[in-house]
């Protein structure tokens, strides 16, 4: 089974509007971390936001927030007030305690295009 | 602060040739990683190193070897390149904390084309 599922290959949003990028995950491990990365056309991977499985509150970092619904195993990224520079690929990733290693498992990504 | 650097940025190889991808980080991180990214996919782990002197296989290690030369440097070697190894290779590093809170910081990537 897919560990990380991003069902939206591509999304469009108007500048200044909010957008939600979906991420669902599959794990039986009670201890895990969820991450979102941005990959602009230049190719680098930029860390955006982190959510731990034991965190009581949803994570926020500036215009980024994570809508964490543990029972539904979803960790959607919300970008408020979209900017043209937000156009990029966005990847959801997870690390589980049961894997015994520190590496991340990535989803296939969502390409976001912000329109003026 | 350079963060994670990778060389080269781009490389073309012929099938059967060998090469080493270099990665260095200046953040004093203990853990380092090599991932590959194929078109339309997320990153997949090739090898990682939890600390100097240790390395472990990831999801797709076949055809690769690694060396953790010191705390700063982690190299990836292709002994006999194959077209299936055409990909973008990312190096990353992270500081050892509460393990699932570790944030990985990535280098700019190396685009490899094997003909």
PDB file of C-alpha atoms in Angstrom:
ATOM      1  CA  UNK A   1       0.000   0.000   0.000  1.00  0.00           C
ATOM      2  CA  UNK A   2       1.098   3.557  -0.639  1.00  0.00           C
ATOM      3  CA  UNK A   3       2.524   5.132   2.469  1.00  0.00           C
ATOM      4  CA  UNK A   4       1.872   8.683   1.300  1.00  0.00           C
ATOM      5  CA  UNK A   5      -0.865   9.546  -1.172  1.00  0.00           C
ATOM      6  CA  UNK A   6      -1.220  12.888  -2.880  1.00  0.00           C
ATOM      7  CA  UNK A   7      -4.286  12.604  -5.089  1.00  0.00           C
ATOM      8  CA  UNK A   8      -4.002  15.973  -6.841  1.00  0.00           C
ATOM      9  CA  UNK A   9      -1.401  15.846  -9.620  1.00  0.00           C
ATOM     10  CA  UNK A  10      -2.045  19.523 -10.373  1.00  0.00           C
ATOM     11  CA  UNK A  11      -3.858  22.459  -8.841  1.00  0.00           C
ATOM     12  CA  UNK A  12      -4.624  25.985  -9.970  1.00  0.00           C
ATOM     13  CA  UNK A  13      -5.298  28.902  -7.661  1.00  0.00           C
ATOM     14  CA  UNK A  14      -5.784  32.606  -8.158  1.00  0.00           C
ATOM     15  CA  UNK A  15      -3.269  34.944  -6.618  1.00  0.00           C
ATOM     16  CA  UNK A  16      -4.232  36.035  -3.081  1.00  0.00           C
ATOM     17  CA  UNK A  17      -6.595  33.111  -2.585  1.00  0.00           C
ATOM     18  CA  UNK A  18      -6.059  30.211  -0.191  1.00  0.00           C
ATOM     19  CA  UNK A  19      -5.381  26.691  -1.443  1.00  0.00           C
ATOM     20  CA  UNK A  20      -5.365  23.276   0.215  1.00  0.00           C
ATOM     21  CA  UNK A  21      -3.062  20.500  -0.970  1.00  0.00           C
ATOM     22  CA  UNK A  22      -4.172  17.041   0.120  1.00  0.00           C
ATOM     23  CA  UNK A  23      -2.041  14.371   1.741  1.00  0.00           C
ATOM     24  CA  UNK A  24      -3.156  11.106   3.271  1.00  0.00           C
ATOM     25  CA  UNK A  25      -0.827   8.616   4.881  1.00  0.00           C
ATOM     26  CA  UNK A  26      -0.846   5.009   5.901  1.00  0.00           C
ATOM     27  CA  UNK A  27       0.836   3.816   9.060  1.00  0.00           C
ATOM     28  CA  UNK A  28       0.144   1.653  12.073  1.00  0.00           C
ATOM     29  CA  UNK A  29       2.982   3.262  13.965  1.00  0.00           C
ATOM     30  CA  UNK A  30       1.789   5.596  16.756  1.00  0.00           C
ATOM     31  CA  UNK A  31       4.972   7.677  16.466  1.00  0.00           C
ATOM     32  CA  UNK A  32       5.593   9.461  13.213  1.00  0.00           C
ATOM     33  CA  UNK A  33       6.370  12.841  11.735  1.00  0.00           C
ATOM     34  CA  UNK A  34       4.848  14.506   8.691  1.00  0.00           C
ATOM     35  CA  UNK A  35       6.670  17.034   6.518  1.00  0.00           C
ATOM     36  CA  UNK A  36       5.891  19.238   3.561  1.00  0.00           C
ATOM     37  CA  UNK A  37       8.522  20.313   1.050  1.00  0.00           C
ATOM     38  CA  UNK A  38       8.356  22.744  -1.847  1.00  0.00           C
ATOM     39  CA  UNK A  39      10.264  22.128  -5.075  1.00  0.00           C
ATOM     40  CA  UNK A  40      10.324  25.135  -7.410  1.00  0.00           C
ATOM     41  CA  UNK A  41      11.286  24.812 -11.053  1.00  0.00           C
ATOM     42  CA  UNK A  42      14.917  25.408 -10.103  1.00  0.00           C
ATOM     43  CA  UNK A  43      14.848  21.945  -8.495  1.00  0.00           C
ATOM     44  CA  UNK A  44      15.878  22.405  -4.889  1.00  0.00           C
ATOM     45  CA  UNK A  45      13.815  20.923  -2.058  1.00  0.00           C
ATOM     46  CA  UNK A  46      12.722  23.505   0.496  1.00  0.00           C
ATOM     47  CA  UNK A  47      11.380  22.478   3.896  1.00  0.00           C
ATOM     48  CA  UNK A  48       8.070  24.170   4.725  1.00  0.00           C
ATOM     49  CA  UNK A  49       6.410  22.695   7.787  1.00  0.00           C
ATOM     50  CA  UNK A  50       6.437  19.769  10.203  1.00  0.00           C
ATOM     51  CA  UNK A  51       3.732  17.992  12.244  1.00  0.00           C
ATOM     52  CA  UNK A  52       4.388  15.332  14.859  1.00  0.00           C
ATOM     53  CA  UNK A  53       1.901  12.571  15.578  1.00  0.00           C
ATOM     54  CA  UNK A  54       1.719  13.591  19.211  1.00  0.00           C
ATOM     55  CA  UNK A  55       1.336  17.300  18.567  1.00  0.00           C
ATOM     56  CA  UNK A  56      -1.960  18.577  19.939  1.00  0.00           C
ATOM     57  CA  UNK A  57      -2.148  21.634  17.725  1.00  0.00           C
ATOM     58  CA  UNK A  58      -1.917  22.048  13.991  1.00  0.00           C
ATOM     59  CA  UNK A  59       1.451  23.356  12.861  1.00  0.00           C
ATOM     60  CA  UNK A  60       1.750  26.820  11.347  1.00  0.00           C
ATOM     61  CA  UNK A  61       4.665  28.598   9.669  1.00  0.00           C
ATOM     62  CA  UNK A  62       3.821  32.001   8.271  1.00  0.00           C
ATOM     63  CA  UNK A  63       1.389  31.526   5.377  1.00  0.00           C
ATOM     64  CA  UNK A  64       1.632  27.745   5.676  1.00  0.00           C
ATOM     65  CA  UNK A  65      -0.512  25.693   8.003  1.00  0.00           C
ATOM     66  CA  UNK A  66      -1.076  22.008   8.308  1.00  0.00           C
ATOM     67  CA  UNK A  67      -4.609  20.674   8.737  1.00  0.00           C
ATOM     68  CA  UNK A  68      -3.803  17.515  10.701  1.00  0.00           C
ATOM     69  CA  UNK A  69      -6.657  15.052  11.127  1.00  0.00           C
ATOM     70  CA  UNK A  70      -5.122  12.080  12.865  1.00  0.00           C
ATOM     71  CA  UNK A  71      -8.166   9.812  12.845  1.00  0.00           C
ATOM     72  CA  UNK A  72      -8.548  10.304   9.105  1.00  0.00           C
ATOM     73  CA  UNK A  73      -4.783  10.035   8.560  1.00  0.00           C
ATOM     74  CA  UNK A  74      -4.638  13.231   6.615  1.00  0.00           C
ATOM     75  CA  UNK A  75      -2.147  16.094   6.762  1.00  0.00           C
ATOM     76  CA  UNK A  76      -3.261  18.706   4.272  1.00  0.00           C
ATOM     77  CA  UNK A  77      -1.150  21.776   3.571  1.00  0.00           C
ATOM     78  CA  UNK A  78      -2.992  25.088   3.503  1.00  0.00           C
ATOM     79  CA  UNK A  79      -1.337  28.052   1.820  1.00  0.00           C
ATOM     80  CA  UNK A  80      -3.060  31.325   2.584  1.00  0.00           C
ATOM     81  CA  UNK A  81      -2.907  34.404   0.335  1.00  0.00           C
ATOM     82  CA  UNK A  82      -1.196  32.622  -2.564  1.00  0.00           C
ATOM     83  CA  UNK A  83       1.629  34.388  -4.339  1.00  0.00           C
ATOM     84  CA  UNK A  84       3.045  33.863  -7.816  1.00  0.00           C
ATOM     85  CA  UNK A  85       6.216  32.561  -6.190  1.00  0.00           C
ATOM     86  CA  UNK A  86       4.239  29.726  -4.639  1.00  0.00           C
ATOM     87  CA  UNK A  87       4.033  28.027  -8.039  1.00  0.00           C
ATOM     88  CA  UNK A  88       5.983  24.804  -7.539  1.00  0.00           C
ATOM     89  CA  UNK A  89       5.747  21.084  -6.820  1.00  0.00           C
ATOM     90  CA  UNK A  90       4.750  20.264  -3.259  1.00  0.00           C
ATOM     91  CA  UNK A  91       5.663  16.994  -1.594  1.00  0.00           C
ATOM     92  CA  UNK A  92       4.258  15.436   1.537  1.00  0.00           C
ATOM     93  CA  UNK A  93       6.598  13.082   3.414  1.00  0.00           C
ATOM     94  CA  UNK A  94       6.544  10.908   6.522  1.00  0.00           C
ATOM     95  CA  UNK A  95       8.984   9.331   8.912  1.00  0.00           C
ATOM     96  CA  UNK A  96       7.903   6.374  11.070  1.00  0.00           C
ATOM     97  CA  UNK A  97       9.495   4.977  14.221  1.00  0.00           C
ATOM     98  CA  UNK A  98       8.876   1.402  13.091  1.00  0.00           C
ATOM     99  CA  UNK A  99      11.148   1.746  10.068  1.00  0.00           C
ATOM    100  CA  UNK A 100      14.075   2.129  12.444  1.00  0.00           C
ATOM    101  CA  UNK A 101      15.688   4.678  10.206  1.00  0.00           C
ATOM    102  CA  UNK A 102      15.585   8.375   9.741  1.00  0.00           C
ATOM    103  CA  UNK A 103      14.761   8.552   6.052  1.00  0.00           C
ATOM    104  CA  UNK A 104      11.614  10.114   4.681  1.00  0.00           C
ATOM    105  CA  UNK A 105       8.977   8.435   2.530  1.00  0.00           C
ATOM    106  CA  UNK A 106       7.655  10.873  -0.071  1.00  0.00           C
ATOM    107  CA  UNK A 107       4.390  11.156  -1.945  1.00  0.00           C
ATOM    108  CA  UNK A 108       4.324  11.720  -5.695  1.00  0.00           C
ATOM    109  CA  UNK A 109       3.697  15.446  -5.334  1.00  0.00           C
ATOM    110  CA  UNK A 110       1.183  18.094  -6.401  1.00  0.00           C
ATOM    111  CA  UNK A 111       2.042  20.769  -8.920  1.00  0.00           C
ATOM    112  CA  UNK A 112       0.565  24.102  -7.871  1.00  0.00           C
ATOM    113  CA  UNK A 113       0.184  26.927 -10.348  1.00  0.00           C
ATOM    114  CA  UNK A 114      -0.740  30.367  -9.055  1.00  0.00           C
ATOM    115  CA  UNK A 115      -2.471  32.510 -11.634  1.00  0.00           C
ATOM    116  CA  UNK A 116      -2.410  36.332 -11.614  1.00  0.00           C
TER     117      UNK A 116
ATOM    118  CA  UNK B   1      26.139  29.656   5.188  1.00  0.00           C
ATOM    119  CA  UNK B   2      26.254  27.238   2.222  1.00  0.00           C
ATOM    120  CA  UNK B   3      24.105  24.489   3.802  1.00  0.00           C
ATOM    121  CA  UNK B   4      24.283  21.364   1.645  1.00  0.00           C
ATOM    122  CA  UNK B   5      26.338  21.516  -1.522  1.00  0.00           C
ATOM    123  CA  UNK B   6      26.532  18.960  -4.328  1.00  0.00           C
ATOM    124  CA  UNK B   7      28.882  18.517  -7.244  1.00  0.00           C
ATOM    125  CA  UNK B   8      28.539  18.240 -10.134  1.00  0.00           C
ATOM    126  CA  UNK B   9      25.263  19.961 -10.997  1.00  0.00           C
ATOM    127  CA  UNK B  10      24.899  18.025 -14.221  1.00  0.00           C
ATOM    128  CA  UNK B  11      26.624  14.983 -15.711  1.00  0.00           C
ATOM    129  CA  UNK B  12      26.286  12.870 -18.824  1.00  0.00           C
ATOM    130  CA  UNK B  13      27.693   9.339 -18.721  1.00  0.00           C
ATOM    131  CA  UNK B  14      27.870   6.454 -21.134  1.00  0.00           C
ATOM    132  CA  UNK B  15      26.596   3.054 -20.050  1.00  0.00           C
ATOM    133  CA  UNK B  16      29.280   1.279 -18.042  1.00  0.00           C
ATOM    134  CA  UNK B  17      31.158   4.392 -16.968  1.00  0.00           C
ATOM    135  CA  UNK B  18      31.690   5.144 -13.323  1.00  0.00           C
ATOM    136  CA  UNK B  19      31.438   8.363 -11.383  1.00  0.00           C
ATOM    137  CA  UNK B  20      31.186   9.756  -7.877  1.00  0.00           C
ATOM    138  CA  UNK B  21      28.684  12.353  -6.744  1.00  0.00           C
ATOM    139  CA  UNK B  22      29.987  14.560  -3.985  1.00  0.00           C
ATOM    140  CA  UNK B  23      28.011  16.052  -1.124  1.00  0.00           C
ATOM    141  CA  UNK B  24      29.125  18.261   1.743  1.00  0.00           C
ATOM    142  CA  UNK B  25      27.292  20.029   4.543  1.00  0.00           C
ATOM    143  CA  UNK B  26      28.491  22.763   6.849  1.00  0.00           C
ATOM    144  CA  UNK B  27      25.705  22.554   9.447  1.00  0.00           C
ATOM    145  CA  UNK B  28      27.496  20.031  11.687  1.00  0.00           C
ATOM    146  CA  UNK B  29      24.729  17.499  11.108  1.00  0.00           C
ATOM    147  CA  UNK B  30      25.214  13.880  12.070  1.00  0.00           C
ATOM    148  CA  UNK B  31      22.928  12.254   9.527  1.00  0.00           C
ATOM    149  CA  UNK B  32      23.262  12.400   5.760  1.00  0.00           C
ATOM    150  CA  UNK B  33      21.212  10.871   2.944  1.00  0.00           C
ATOM    151  CA  UNK B  34      21.177  10.190  -0.757  1.00  0.00           C
ATOM    152  CA  UNK B  35      17.870  10.189  -2.642  1.00  0.00           C
ATOM    153  CA  UNK B  36      16.942   9.874  -6.281  1.00  0.00           C
ATOM    154  CA  UNK B  37      13.998  11.542  -7.968  1.00  0.00           C
ATOM    155  CA  UNK B  38      12.591  10.124 -11.179  1.00  0.00           C
ATOM    156  CA  UNK B  39      10.181  12.104 -13.382  1.00  0.00           C
ATOM    157  CA  UNK B  40       6.728  12.512 -11.857  1.00  0.00           C
ATOM    158  CA  UNK B  41       7.730  10.835  -8.615  1.00  0.00           C
ATOM    159  CA  UNK B  42       8.738  11.722  -5.137  1.00  0.00           C
ATOM    160  CA  UNK B  43      12.185  11.076  -3.758  1.00  0.00           C
ATOM    161  CA  UNK B  44      13.349   7.565  -2.917  1.00  0.00           C
ATOM    162  CA  UNK B  45      16.120   6.806  -0.485  1.00  0.00           C
ATOM    163  CA  UNK B  46      19.264   5.161  -1.844  1.00  0.00           C
ATOM    164  CA  UNK B  47      21.562   5.133   1.199  1.00  0.00           C
ATOM    165  CA  UNK B  48      21.894   7.012   4.417  1.00  0.00           C
ATOM    166  CA  UNK B  49      24.459   7.547   7.128  1.00  0.00           C
ATOM    167  CA  UNK B  50      23.355   8.109  10.701  1.00  0.00           C
ATOM    168  CA  UNK B  51      26.836   9.163  11.794  1.00  0.00           C
ATOM    169  CA  UNK B  52      30.430   9.259  10.632  1.00  0.00           C
ATOM    170  CA  UNK B  53      31.621   5.760   9.847  1.00  0.00           C
ATOM    171  CA  UNK B  54      28.186   4.185   9.426  1.00  0.00           C
ATOM    172  CA  UNK B  55      26.074   3.651   6.325  1.00  0.00           C
ATOM    173  CA  UNK B  56      22.835   1.765   5.661  1.00  0.00           C
ATOM    174  CA  UNK B  57      20.839   0.799   2.613  1.00  0.00           C
ATOM    175  CA  UNK B  58      17.633   2.540   1.736  1.00  0.00           C
ATOM    176  CA  UNK B  59      14.828   1.644  -0.604  1.00  0.00           C
ATOM    177  CA  UNK B  60      16.794   1.503  -3.894  1.00  0.00           C
ATOM    178  CA  UNK B  61      20.494   0.743  -3.142  1.00  0.00           C
ATOM    179  CA  UNK B  62      21.307  -1.572  -6.052  1.00  0.00           C
ATOM    180  CA  UNK B  63      24.007  -0.229  -8.342  1.00  0.00           C
ATOM    181  CA  UNK B  64      25.310   2.307  -5.835  1.00  0.00           C
ATOM    182  CA  UNK B  65      27.930   2.540  -3.139  1.00  0.00           C
ATOM    183  CA  UNK B  66      28.502   5.268  -0.581  1.00  0.00           C
ATOM    184  CA  UNK B  67      31.279   6.583   1.596  1.00  0.00           C
ATOM    185  CA  UNK B  68      30.925   8.753   4.666  1.00  0.00           C
ATOM    186  CA  UNK B  69      34.343  10.329   4.401  1.00  0.00           C
ATOM    187  CA  UNK B  70      33.983  12.459   7.530  1.00  0.00           C
ATOM    188  CA  UNK B  71      31.205  14.271   9.310  1.00  0.00           C
ATOM    189  CA  UNK B  72      30.870  16.828   6.509  1.00  0.00           C
ATOM    190  CA  UNK B  73      31.071  14.670   3.391  1.00  0.00           C
ATOM    191  CA  UNK B  74      28.987  11.814   2.004  1.00  0.00           C
ATOM    192  CA  UNK B  75      29.696  10.564  -1.508  1.00  0.00           C
ATOM    193  CA  UNK B  76      27.656   8.367  -3.826  1.00  0.00           C
ATOM    194  CA  UNK B  77      29.401   6.164  -6.396  1.00  0.00           C
ATOM    195  CA  UNK B  78      28.027   4.538  -9.496  1.00  0.00           C
ATOM    196  CA  UNK B  79      30.472   1.774 -10.429  1.00  0.00           C
ATOM    197  CA  UNK B  80      28.929   0.896 -13.795  1.00  0.00           C
ATOM    198  CA  UNK B  81      26.258   3.338 -14.842  1.00  0.00           C
ATOM    199  CA  UNK B  82      23.059   2.103 -16.487  1.00  0.00           C
ATOM    200  CA  UNK B  83      20.329   4.070 -18.311  1.00  0.00           C
ATOM    201  CA  UNK B  84      17.954   3.189 -15.450  1.00  0.00           C
ATOM    202  CA  UNK B  85      20.117   5.378 -13.215  1.00  0.00           C
ATOM    203  CA  UNK B  86      19.204   8.475 -15.181  1.00  0.00           C
ATOM    204  CA  UNK B  87      17.667  10.640 -12.492  1.00  0.00           C
ATOM    205  CA  UNK B  88      18.091  13.661 -10.289  1.00  0.00           C
ATOM    206  CA  UNK B  89      20.115  12.883  -7.186  1.00  0.00           C
ATOM    207  CA  UNK B  90      19.630  14.781  -3.956  1.00  0.00           C
ATOM    208  CA  UNK B  91      21.814  14.778  -0.910  1.00  0.00           C
ATOM    209  CA  UNK B  92      20.330  15.802   2.443  1.00  0.00           C
ATOM    210  CA  UNK B  93      21.455  16.185   6.013  1.00  0.00           C
ATOM    211  CA  UNK B  94      19.750  16.405   9.382  1.00  0.00           C
ATOM    212  CA  UNK B  95      20.663  17.016  12.958  1.00  0.00           C
ATOM    213  CA  UNK B  96      20.000  14.175  15.349  1.00  0.00           C
ATOM    214  CA  UNK B  97      17.230  15.190  17.691  1.00  0.00           C
ATOM    215  CA  UNK B  98      14.040  13.454  18.730  1.00  0.00           C
ATOM    216  CA  UNK B  99      14.198  11.248  15.705  1.00  0.00           C
ATOM    217  CA  UNK B 100      10.851  11.934  14.101  1.00  0.00           C
ATOM    218  CA  UNK B 101      11.285  15.677  14.463  1.00  0.00           C
ATOM    219  CA  UNK B 102      14.473  15.770  12.456  1.00  0.00           C
ATOM    220  CA  UNK B 103      14.158  18.109   9.519  1.00  0.00           C
ATOM    221  CA  UNK B 104      16.182  17.177   6.484  1.00  0.00           C
ATOM    222  CA  UNK B 105      17.841  19.935   4.484  1.00  0.00           C
ATOM    223  CA  UNK B 106      18.514  19.232   0.852  1.00  0.00           C
ATOM    224  CA  UNK B 107      21.219  20.146  -1.597  1.00  0.00           C
ATOM    225  CA  UNK B 108      20.431  21.585  -5.035  1.00  0.00           C
ATOM    226  CA  UNK B 109      20.555  18.202  -6.768  1.00  0.00           C
ATOM    227  CA  UNK B 110      22.664  16.576  -9.491  1.00  0.00           C
ATOM    228  CA  UNK B 111      21.055  15.793 -12.824  1.00  0.00           C
ATOM    229  CA  UNK B 112      22.530  12.594 -14.239  1.00  0.00           C
ATOM    230  CA  UNK B 113      21.906  11.335 -17.750  1.00  0.00           C
ATOM    231  CA  UNK B 114      23.161   7.880 -18.689  1.00  0.00           C
ATOM    232  CA  UNK B 115      23.210   7.171 -22.403  1.00  0.00           C
TER     233      UNK B 115
END
